[in-house]
Short mmCIF file of C-alpha atoms in Angstrom, two decimals:
data_model
loop_
_atom_site.label_atom_id
_atom_site.label_comp_id
_atom_site.label_asym_id
_atom_site.label_seq_id
_atom_site.Cartn_x
_atom_site.Cartn_y
_atom_site.Cartn_z
CA MET I 1 0.01 0.02 -0.02
CA ASP I 2 1.42 3.39 -0.99
CA ARG I 3 1.52 6.35 1.39
CA GLU I 4 -1.68 7.88 0.01
CA GLY I 5 -3.61 4.67 0.47
CA GLN I 6 -2.35 4.36 3.94
CA LEU I 7 -3.52 7.85 4.77
CA HIS I 8 -6.95 7.04 3.32
CA LEU I 9 -7.23 3.93 5.42
CA GLU I 10 -6.27 5.86 8.46
CA ALA I 11 -8.76 8.54 7.73
CA ILE I 12 -11.50 5.82 7.39
CA ILE I 13 -10.45 4.28 10.72
CA CYS I 14 -10.36 7.74 12.26
CA ILE I 15 -13.88 8.56 11.12
CA ALA I 16 -15.12 5.14 12.25
CA LEU I 17 -13.55 5.73 15.66
CA LEU I 18 -15.14 9.22 15.80
CA PHE I 19 -18.66 7.68 15.14
CA ALA I 20 -17.98 4.99 17.64
CA LEU I 21 -17.06 7.67 20.19
CA ILE I 22 -20.19 9.65 19.37
CA ALA I 23 -22.31 6.47 19.69
CA ILE I 24 -20.77 5.76 23.07
CA ALA I 25 -21.39 9.37 24.24
CA VAL I 26 -25.01 9.19 23.09
CA GLY I 27 -25.37 5.83 24.85
CA VAL I 28 -23.86 7.14 28.09
CA VAL I 29 -26.11 10.24 27.99
CA ASN I 30 -29.21 8.03 27.29
CA SER I 31 -28.31 5.72 30.06
CA LEU I 32 -27.83 8.61 32.39
CA LYS I 33 -31.20 10.10 31.36
CA ASP I 34 -32.96 6.77 31.99
CA THR I 35 -31.25 6.34 35.41
CA THR I 36 -32.13 9.95 36.34
CA GLU I 37 -35.78 9.45 35.28
CA GLU I 38 -35.94 6.25 37.31
CA ASN I 39 -34.31 7.94 40.29
CA ASN I 40 -36.70 10.94 39.99
CA GLU I 41 -39.66 8.54 40.02
CA MET I 42 -38.31 6.81 43.06
CA LEU I 43 -37.71 10.06 44.81
CA LEU I 44 -41.25 11.19 43.92
CA ALA I 45 -42.59 7.90 45.35
CA GLU I 46 -40.54 8.59 48.46
CA ALA I 47 -41.97 12.11 48.64
CA LYS I 48 -45.56 10.71 48.22
CA ALA I 49 -44.95 8.25 51.19
CA GLN I 50 -43.70 11.17 53.26
CA LYS I 51 -46.84 13.13 52.30
CA CYS I 52 -48.93 10.20 53.48
CA SER I 53 -47.01 10.02 56.81
CA VAL I 54 -47.37 13.76 57.37
CA ALA I 55 -51.12 13.44 56.93
CA ALA I 56 -51.27 10.60 59.43
CA ASP I 57 -48.97 12.42 61.85
CA VAL I 58 -51.16 15.58 61.66
CA LEU I 59 -54.21 13.54 62.53
CA PHE I 60 -52.35 11.73 65.36
CA SER I 61 -51.31 15.06 66.89
CA ASN I 62 -54.77 16.52 66.65
CA SER I 63 -57.03 13.90 68.26
CA GLY I 64 -57.31 11.57 65.30
CA GLY I 65 -59.87 11.45 62.60
CA LYS I 66 -60.12 11.09 58.80
CA ILE I 67 -58.42 12.92 55.94
CA GLU I 68 -58.71 12.58 52.13
CA VAL I 69 -55.50 12.45 50.29
CA LYS I 70 -54.68 12.15 46.62
CA GLU I 71 -51.89 9.70 47.16
CA ASN I 72 -52.32 5.98 47.27
CA CYS I 73 -51.55 5.58 51.01
CA TYR I 74 -52.01 2.53 53.19
CA ALA I 75 -50.75 1.38 56.57
CA GLY I 76 -47.64 -0.75 56.77
CA GLU I 77 -46.19 -2.35 59.86
CA GLU I 78 -46.13 -0.62 63.19
CA HIS I 79 -45.44 3.16 62.84
CA GLU I 80 -45.22 2.79 59.08
CA VAL I 81 -47.23 4.26 56.29
CA LYS I 82 -46.74 3.12 52.71
CA SER I 83 -47.41 4.56 49.30
CA VAL I 84 -47.25 3.24 45.75
CA PHE I 85 -46.40 5.46 42.91
CA ASN I 86 -45.60 4.24 39.33
CA GLY I 87 -44.92 0.81 40.68
CA TYR I 88 -42.48 1.94 43.35
CA GLU I 89 -43.63 1.13 46.86
CA LYS I 90 -42.13 3.33 49.54
CA LYS I 91 -42.59 3.52 53.27
CA ALA I 92 -42.25 6.30 55.79
CA PHE I 93 -42.12 6.45 59.53
CA SER I 94 -45.26 7.84 61.18
CA ILE I 95 -45.90 8.55 64.85
CA ALA I 96 -49.44 7.35 64.34
CA GLU I 97 -50.18 3.94 66.01
CA GLU I 98 -53.38 2.91 64.43
CA VAL I 99 -53.70 3.80 60.78
CA SER I 100 -56.18 2.48 58.28
CA SER I 101 -57.16 3.52 54.77
CA THR I 102 -60.10 3.16 52.39
CA GLN I 103 -60.50 4.03 48.74
CA VAL I 104 -63.30 6.40 47.95
CA GLY I 105 -63.84 7.36 44.23
CA GLY I 106 -60.18 7.00 43.45
CA ARG I 107 -59.07 8.89 46.48
CA THR I 108 -57.64 7.54 49.67
CA VAL I 109 -59.21 8.28 52.99
CA LEU I 110 -56.71 7.83 55.81
CA GLU I 111 -58.05 7.22 59.33
CA VAL I 112 -56.00 7.57 62.46
CA LYS I 113 -57.29 6.47 65.77
CA VAL I 114 -55.98 7.86 69.06
CA ASP I 115 -57.10 7.84 72.63
CA GLU I 116 -60.01 10.31 72.70
CA HIS I 117 -58.87 13.74 73.85
CA TYR I 118 -62.31 14.26 75.32
CA ARG I 119 -63.68 11.23 77.28
CA MET Y 1 -5.97 18.86 11.70
CA SER Y 2 -2.41 18.53 10.39
CA ILE Y 3 -1.25 15.45 8.62
CA THR Y 4 2.08 14.25 9.83
CA ASP Y 5 4.26 11.36 8.95
CA LYS Y 6 2.42 9.28 11.60
CA GLY Y 7 -0.95 9.92 9.85
CA PHE Y 8 -4.30 10.78 11.61
CA VAL Y 9 -4.80 8.07 14.10
CA PHE Y 10 -1.96 8.78 16.43
CA SER Y 11 -1.90 12.48 15.97
CA VAL Y 12 -1.76 14.63 19.09
CA ASP Y 13 -4.86 16.60 17.97
CA LEU Y 14 -7.04 13.59 17.93
CA VAL Y 15 -5.80 12.28 21.27
CA LEU Y 16 -6.45 15.69 22.86
CA THR Y 17 -9.97 15.72 21.35
CA ALA Y 18 -10.68 12.27 22.68
CA ILE Y 19 -9.43 13.24 26.16
CA MET Y 20 -11.59 16.38 26.12
CA ILE Y 21 -14.67 14.40 25.08
CA PHE Y 22 -14.12 11.81 27.87
CA LEU Y 23 -13.42 14.68 30.35
CA MET Y 24 -16.75 16.26 29.41
CA LEU Y 25 -18.55 12.96 29.75
CA PHE Y 26 -16.95 12.47 33.18
CA LEU Y 27 -17.92 15.99 34.32
CA ILE Y 28 -21.53 15.38 33.09
CA THR Y 29 -21.66 12.12 35.00
CA ALA Y 30 -20.14 13.68 38.08
CA SER Y 31 -22.62 16.58 37.99
CA PHE Y 32 -25.54 14.16 37.73
CA SER Y 33 -24.17 12.09 40.63
CA ALA Y 34 -23.67 15.16 42.83
CA LYS Y 35 -27.24 16.37 42.12
CA SER Y 36 -28.68 12.99 42.99
CA SER Y 37 -26.66 12.82 46.21
CA GLN Y 38 -27.83 16.32 47.20
CA THR Y 39 -31.48 15.37 46.54
CA VAL Y 40 -31.22 12.15 48.59
CA ALA Y 41 -29.48 14.06 51.48
CA GLY Y 42 -32.21 16.74 51.28
CA MET Y 43 -34.89 14.09 51.43
CA LYS Y 44 -33.28 12.42 54.44
CA ARG Y 45 -32.97 15.75 56.20
CA PHE Y 46 -36.60 16.50 55.47
CA GLN Y 47 -37.63 13.15 56.88
CA LEU Y 48 -35.62 13.76 60.06
CA GLU Y 49 -37.04 17.30 60.51
CA LYS Y 50 -40.59 16.06 59.95
CA ASN Y 51 -40.27 13.33 62.48
CA ALA Y 52 -38.72 15.61 65.07
CA VAL Y 53 -41.46 18.22 64.64
CA PHE Y 54 -44.29 15.73 64.85
CA ILE Y 55 -42.80 13.76 67.76
CA VAL Y 56 -42.23 16.83 69.89
CA ASP Y 57 -45.65 18.23 68.88
CA SER Y 58 -47.43 14.96 69.77
CA LEU Y 59 -45.47 14.66 73.04
CA VAL Y 60 -47.03 17.80 74.45
CA LYS Y 61 -50.53 17.40 72.84
CA ASN Y 62 -51.39 13.72 73.35
CA SER Y 63 -51.81 11.30 76.15
CA VAL Y 64 -51.01 7.88 74.87
CA GLU Y 65 -49.33 4.62 76.05
CA THR Y 66 -45.99 5.51 74.51
CA PRO Y 67 -44.91 8.54 76.60
CA LEU Y 68 -42.53 9.86 73.95
CA LEU Y 69 -45.53 10.26 71.64
CA GLY Y 70 -47.85 11.77 74.21
CA ALA Y 71 -47.21 12.69 77.85
CA ALA Y 72 -49.88 15.44 78.22
CA LEU Y 73 -51.88 15.49 81.37
CA PHE Y 74 -55.33 14.01 81.36
CA ASP Y 75 -57.71 16.03 83.43
CA GLY Y 76 -60.13 13.62 85.01
CA GLU Y 77 -62.53 16.26 86.09
CA LYS Y 78 -62.85 17.92 82.72
CA HIS Y 79 -62.56 14.63 80.87
CA ARG Y 80 -59.98 16.00 78.47
CA VAL Y 81 -56.29 15.94 77.68
CA LYS Y 82 -54.59 19.21 78.53
CA SER Y 83 -52.36 20.22 75.71
CA ASN Y 84 -48.99 21.66 76.71
CA GLU Y 85 -49.39 20.49 80.28
CA LEU Y 86 -47.20 17.45 80.90
CA GLU Y 87 -47.56 14.55 83.36
CA HIS Y 88 -44.09 14.43 84.79
CA ASN Y 89 -44.15 10.69 85.87
CA GLN Y 90 -45.44 9.61 82.51
CA LEU Y 91 -42.71 11.57 80.71
CA LYS Y 92 -40.04 10.04 82.91
CA ARG Y 93 -41.07 6.66 81.51
CA ALA Y 94 -40.33 7.70 77.92
CA VAL Y 95 -38.31 5.28 75.86
CA PRO Y 96 -37.04 5.76 72.30
CA VAL Y 97 -39.17 4.91 69.35
CA GLY Y 98 -38.30 4.76 65.68
CA PRO Y 99 -37.22 2.42 62.90
CA GLY Y 100 -33.78 1.98 61.63
CA GLU Y 101 -33.52 5.33 59.93
CA PHE Y 102 -33.19 7.60 63.04
CA PHE Y 103 -32.82 7.40 66.77
CA VAL Y 104 -33.77 9.65 69.69
CA GLN Y 105 -30.43 10.99 70.89
CA ARG Y 106 -31.74 13.07 73.80
CA LEU Y 107 -34.93 13.97 75.60
CA SER Y 108 -34.55 16.23 78.57
CA ILE Y 109 -36.48 18.76 80.61
CA LYS Y 110 -34.92 22.13 81.58
CA TRP Y 111 -36.52 23.52 84.71
CA LYS Y 112 -36.81 27.24 85.40
CA ASN Y 113 -34.04 27.10 88.02
CA GLY Y 114 -31.59 25.87 85.29
CA GLU Y 115 -31.60 22.26 86.43
CA LYS Y 116 -31.68 19.78 83.64
CA GLU Y 117 -33.35 16.42 83.85
CA THR Y 118 -32.25 13.90 81.22
CA ILE Y 119 -34.80 11.24 80.39
CA ILE Y 120 -33.32 9.70 77.22
CA TRP Y 121 -29.64 9.89 76.29
CA ALA Y 122 -28.02 7.85 73.59
CA GLU Y 123 -24.59 7.94 72.09
CA GLN Y 124 -24.49 6.05 68.76
CA GLY Y 125 -21.98 8.10 66.75
CA GLU Y 126 -24.61 10.66 66.00
CA LYS Y 127 -24.57 12.55 62.70
CA ASN Y 128 -26.96 15.04 61.16
CA CYS Y 129 -28.98 15.68 64.29
CA ILE Y 130 -31.76 18.06 64.80
CA ALA Y 131 -32.73 19.42 68.23
CA LEU Y 132 -36.10 20.99 69.06
CA ASP Y 133 -37.34 22.74 72.09
CA ARG Y 134 -40.95 23.13 73.25
CA ILE Y 135 -42.19 25.08 76.25
CA ALA Y 136 -44.65 23.25 78.36
CA LEU Y 137 -46.04 23.16 81.86
CA ILE Y 138 -45.34 20.58 84.52
CA GLY Y 139 -47.59 21.40 87.51
CA ASP Y 140 -47.42 25.20 87.66
CA GLU Y 141 -43.90 25.52 86.39
CA SER Y 142 -43.07 26.21 82.79
CA VAL Y 143 -40.21 23.98 81.50
CA LEU Y 144 -38.31 23.55 78.31
CA VAL Y 145 -38.65 20.14 76.73
CA GLU Y 146 -35.66 19.40 74.55
CA LEU Y 147 -35.68 16.56 71.94
CA ALA Y 148 -32.90 15.66 69.63
CA LEU Y 149 -33.11 13.20 66.77
CA CYS Y 150 -30.22 11.96 64.77
CA GLU Y 151 -29.68 9.97 61.51
CA LYS Y 152 -28.29 6.55 62.00
#
């Protein structure tokens, strides 16, 4: 192979490497985007669980009762409120001891029972 | 790009370009990672603050079996729980609650004469703690209830 041919071959390899590099870069960015979206969804699910636990805690501190929330909340184990969002189930600590939930027209009604403040 | 005797592939220009591209990718990844870490740390801090606020609020408002979650005085004559008035003996029986994510590092009462009564004290290599004070009544005396929660 003469010198000109060698340079052409190298130019082709160079361009191929450049495309490979661009493909890797696009792949990495896409993977990052997917991971970030997934993490955001998980964080959102965590935030929803926290919202549920705040609702339960507010009731517990204020003589119990019922509250309607948009989130899909339900009671977990002791001192635990759970929520499901986009398939991610997250739990949050709640000071409430007796939590129950019912679904009414697509909404969740959380109920917290405490010792009656007036008895 | 200059063409040298070595050709394109091993030219310094190309190596520098590749290094810069990889450096940029590294910086983008590092930035994403830092943002995620910040968000997670912020969420944990929020959880701790929320739990501390509600525990100390419940402590002075409720009267329940777990004294840490409610040590308010129950007035038998009026048939009601007296918010912000604590039953000293019940409060002294307080024990920590909480799952694995946090622990009660300190619960104490500061009396008007400066005397401090510690009810819960835990040393577990505390980090990221939050301490809250609430003024309440014990008998006729106003006291400062101090609660500190830490991340595990």
